Amino acid sequence: MLKLEGKVALITGGNSGIGLATAQRFAEQGAHVFITGRRQAQLDEAIASIKGQVDAVQGDVTCAEDLDKLFESIKAKAGRLDILVTSSGVAAYATLDATTPEHFDQTFDVNVRGMVFTVQRAVQLMSEGASIVLVGSIAGSIGNPGYGTYSATKAAVRSYSRTWAKELAGRGIRVNTVSPGPIDTPMMDGASEEVKQGLTSMIAMNRLGAPDEVAGAVLYLASADSSYVTGAELVVDGGFMT
Ligand code: NAP
């Protein structure tokens, strides 16, 4: 039996990396999937790679008008939302002395502000049994030289998911965080081979993760298999944190 038969799901950042792998998994499991991201060409490529019912709505999660357009489109086409996965995110290198107000604002705008106001709109279309999965990072739990701002955004993501788990439990809506370790996605493309080797040496399983291995964890939290799990952080890191 398909795990998401008849469900309506929105995946932000669904045109790349972890979000795209999740969209592919969800569609295979019978969901009607909506994906969003800023780059139309990547949305078109994603649509072509997803087998099943999928709609793409171009937009920027930091833009209120784009978010309104996105949820109007979901309401018009599907009438409701059962699952939200927030995978849109950015990570830029800046040590404390190089951290500018612009760097701080850009990182928090996408990873935290965009996520918060996406969830705020999403819950209006949700009812009993709905599930929200926020993509955090193990970076939110460790000291991460050069990525202090990024790591702080991911700690904020986990914090929000715990509060919302309690705020929304009465409505039957679950909220959880998936925190990946180093995953081989376009976000990693900027990293040198030396950096990737260094990261790999810290992972018990001695390799980077694949986006689909995170998608499997997201599917668990999105589906009824995790019906008694809320406010949790599911770490998917090949043993990095052990
Ligand atoms: P990715 O392939 O670069 O995906 C990032 C996604 O975010 C893209 O779909 C991008 O689409 C979207 N995005 C960025 N800014 C946006 C905006 N303002 N509005 C809407 N969408 C936006 O990287 P990824 O590794 O899959 O990252 C997905 C999530 O996993 C992120 O939250 C990241 O922090 C988290 N994560 C990644 C790793 C890793 O090692 N890769 C580890 C831990 C956590 P557009 O550019 O088209 O907008």
XYZ file of C-alpha atoms and ligand atoms in Angstrom:
290
model
C 0.000 0.000 0.000
C 1.251 3.479 -0.856
C 2.131 5.549 2.212
C 0.835 8.925 0.979
C -2.106 7.883 -1.208
C -4.489 10.843 -1.641
C -2.333 13.272 0.382
C -1.533 16.808 -0.736
C 2.045 17.886 -0.008
C 4.026 21.100 -0.428
C 7.823 20.979 -0.554
C 9.690 24.270 -0.510
C 13.052 24.002 -2.238
C 11.513 21.083 -4.116
C 13.473 21.826 -7.287
C 16.874 20.712 -5.949
C 18.767 18.393 -3.623
C 16.939 17.084 -0.550
C 13.661 18.818 -1.501
C 13.677 17.297 -4.987
C 14.472 13.794 -3.677
C 11.596 14.211 -1.207
C 9.213 15.334 -3.956
C 10.158 12.269 -6.017
C 9.606 9.932 -3.037
C 6.285 11.546 -2.114
C 4.949 11.326 -5.673
C 5.996 7.645 -5.862
C 4.025 7.108 -2.651
C 0.848 8.548 -4.174
C 0.889 12.169 -3.009
C -0.176 15.169 -5.090
C 3.018 17.194 -4.759
C 3.486 20.952 -5.031
C 7.053 22.234 -5.287
C 8.344 25.778 -5.082
C 11.668 27.544 -5.602
C 12.939 30.711 -7.263
C 14.514 29.236 -10.430
C 11.934 28.353 -13.077
C 14.384 26.276 -15.170
C 15.129 24.040 -12.147
C 11.412 23.752 -11.443
C 10.839 22.620 -15.040
C 13.646 20.045 -14.771
C 12.265 18.829 -11.458
C 8.756 18.404 -12.857
C 10.189 16.305 -15.699
C 11.985 14.048 -13.192
C 9.006 13.421 -10.910
C 6.714 10.521 -11.813
C 3.234 11.252 -10.534
C 0.973 14.192 -9.797
C 3.088 17.324 -9.426
C 2.621 21.091 -9.749
C 5.338 23.739 -9.621
C 4.724 27.284 -8.397
C 7.670 29.630 -8.865
C 8.388 31.875 -5.891
C 10.686 33.192 -3.198
C 9.864 32.176 0.393
C 11.061 35.571 1.639
C 8.414 37.375 -0.442
C 4.924 37.654 1.122
C 3.223 38.080 -2.279
C 4.904 34.930 -3.608
C 3.791 32.978 -0.536
C 0.213 34.243 -0.961
C 0.276 33.191 -4.632
C 1.648 29.761 -3.704
C -1.068 28.993 -1.160
C -3.822 30.414 -3.380
C -2.645 28.010 -6.076
C -2.691 25.024 -3.671
C -6.153 26.006 -2.417
C -7.493 26.359 -5.957
C -5.994 23.092 -7.262
C -6.219 20.813 -4.217
C -8.447 22.569 -1.672
C -6.285 21.624 1.327
C -2.776 20.680 2.498
C -1.843 17.499 4.404
C 1.963 17.717 4.453
C 4.459 20.587 4.435
C 8.214 20.070 4.070
C 10.382 23.197 4.332
C 13.618 22.382 2.526
C 14.449 25.794 1.024
C 17.658 27.053 2.559
C 20.939 28.850 1.981
C 24.377 28.489 3.550
C 27.154 31.033 3.058
C 30.591 31.053 4.655
C 31.404 33.921 7.015
C 33.474 33.834 10.186
C 32.465 36.249 12.960
C 34.780 39.031 11.765
C 33.445 38.740 8.190
C 29.768 38.619 9.185
C 27.941 41.595 7.689
C 24.368 42.718 8.389
C 23.535 41.693 4.797
C 24.920 38.155 5.303
C 23.005 37.847 8.580
C 19.739 39.136 7.094
C 19.940 37.010 3.918
C 20.585 33.802 5.853
C 17.896 34.407 8.477
C 15.422 35.694 5.845
C 15.420 32.425 3.893
C 16.128 29.830 6.585
C 13.994 31.264 9.402
C 11.698 34.111 8.309
C 10.681 32.399 5.064
C 10.109 29.128 6.917
C 8.008 30.768 9.673
C 5.628 32.555 7.307
C 5.347 29.496 5.074
C 4.239 27.416 8.069
C 1.877 30.174 9.237
C 0.049 30.095 5.897
C 0.226 26.300 5.526
C -1.587 25.556 8.789
C -4.601 27.498 7.513
C -5.088 24.771 4.887
C -4.361 21.897 7.294
C -6.585 19.783 9.491
C -6.430 16.754 11.831
C -3.708 14.296 10.755
C -1.523 16.827 8.936
C 2.266 16.723 9.283
C 4.926 19.430 9.043
C 8.577 18.473 8.544
C 11.169 21.221 8.867
C 14.607 20.596 7.384
C 17.146 21.628 9.999
C 20.776 20.517 10.176
C 23.212 18.958 12.608
C 24.900 22.371 12.239
C 22.222 23.632 14.641
C 23.723 21.511 17.432
C 27.487 21.919 16.965
C 30.154 24.591 16.769
C 30.683 25.113 13.055
C 33.580 27.489 12.214
C 32.667 29.838 9.349
C 28.991 28.911 9.485
C 27.857 30.584 12.700
C 24.909 32.360 11.101
C 23.750 29.281 9.190
C 24.064 27.127 12.318
C 22.074 29.639 14.368
C 19.267 29.545 11.779
C 19.110 25.765 12.056
C 18.968 25.918 15.869
C 16.049 28.332 15.408
C 14.313 25.860 13.070
C 14.504 23.104 15.696
C 13.310 25.495 18.396
C 10.256 26.525 16.357
C 9.374 22.907 15.633
C 9.267 22.085 19.353
C 7.036 25.066 20.147
C 4.730 24.452 17.192
C 4.479 20.748 18.081
C 2.845 21.861 21.342
C 0.825 24.739 19.848
C -0.641 22.591 17.067
C -1.106 19.257 18.867
C -4.674 20.211 19.795
C -5.499 20.518 16.111
C -3.976 17.086 15.367
C -1.062 18.587 13.424
C 2.402 17.103 14.075
C 5.636 19.085 13.661
C 9.099 17.527 13.488
C 12.610 18.397 12.327
C 14.899 16.304 10.143
C 18.525 17.274 10.714
C 20.835 16.011 7.989
C 24.597 15.753 8.243
C 26.740 16.365 5.129
C 24.654 15.382 2.085
C 25.847 15.358 -1.523
C 23.578 18.043 -3.034
C 24.184 21.201 -5.089
C 24.659 23.022 -1.750
C 27.905 21.010 -1.403
C 29.124 21.920 -4.886
C 31.043 24.925 -3.565
C 33.061 22.736 -1.187
C 36.540 21.648 -2.312
C 37.529 17.973 -2.446
C 39.718 18.656 0.591
C 36.735 19.955 2.584
C 34.598 16.999 1.477
C 37.372 14.563 2.500
C 37.656 16.294 5.863
C 33.906 16.002 6.432
C 33.856 12.381 5.307
C 36.569 11.477 7.809
C 34.252 12.668 10.621
C 31.356 10.451 9.513
C 31.140 6.984 11.096
C 29.826 5.535 7.810
C 32.754 7.204 6.002
C 30.740 8.753 3.168
C 28.462 11.703 2.454
C 24.741 10.977 2.484
C 22.579 10.898 -0.647
C 19.535 13.215 -0.866
C 17.218 10.206 -1.130
C 18.499 8.905 2.209
C 17.187 12.084 3.823
C 13.954 11.815 1.836
C 13.333 8.406 3.454
C 13.449 10.011 6.905
C 11.185 12.860 5.770
C 8.705 10.309 4.388
C 8.596 8.547 7.766
C 7.775 11.802 9.590
C 5.257 12.871 6.940
C 3.368 9.568 6.928
C 1.104 7.860 9.461
C 4.033 5.551 10.352
C 5.101 8.325 12.765
C 1.594 9.078 14.098
C 2.818 9.375 17.742
C 5.958 11.396 16.922
C 5.890 15.170 17.321
C 8.440 17.765 18.436
C 11.223 15.329 17.562
C 14.526 15.886 15.804
C 15.487 13.001 13.528
C 19.217 13.158 12.812
C 20.265 11.689 9.449
C 24.039 11.970 9.449
C 25.695 8.573 8.944
C 26.916 8.708 12.541
C 28.627 12.130 12.379
C 27.218 13.146 15.776
C 27.882 9.849 17.564
P 20.110 22.779 -2.559
O 20.114 21.679 -3.538
O 20.948 23.981 -2.794
O 18.601 23.214 -2.271
C 18.261 24.446 -1.708
C 16.858 24.752 -2.156
O 16.410 25.959 -1.535
C 16.747 24.964 -3.669
O 15.616 24.263 -4.122
C 16.530 26.451 -3.806
O 15.785 26.748 -4.973
C 15.753 26.739 -2.526
N 15.794 28.133 -2.097
C 16.886 28.854 -1.724
N 16.514 30.114 -1.440
C 15.165 30.186 -1.644
C 14.207 31.233 -1.536
N 14.540 32.464 -1.138
N 12.910 30.927 -1.827
C 12.541 29.696 -2.227
N 13.415 28.674 -2.340
C 14.709 28.926 -2.064
O 20.615 22.236 -1.138
P 20.107 21.045 -0.197
O 21.333 20.469 0.398
O 19.126 20.174 -0.853
O 19.383 21.892 0.949
C 18.050 21.640 1.356
C 17.947 21.915 2.850
O 18.755 20.972 3.536
C 18.434 23.287 3.268
O 17.564 23.825 4.232
C 19.780 22.997 3.894
O 20.146 23.965 4.865
C 19.524 21.639 4.494
N 20.726 20.854 4.782
C 21.589 20.493 3.791
C 22.720 19.752 4.111
C 23.713 19.310 3.068
O 24.801 18.854 3.447
N 23.425 19.397 1.781
C 22.954 19.380 5.437
C 22.059 19.761 6.422
C 20.948 20.493 6.079
P 15.984 28.121 -5.808
O 17.456 28.426 -5.793
O 15.429 27.819 -7.162
O 15.185 29.136 -5.067
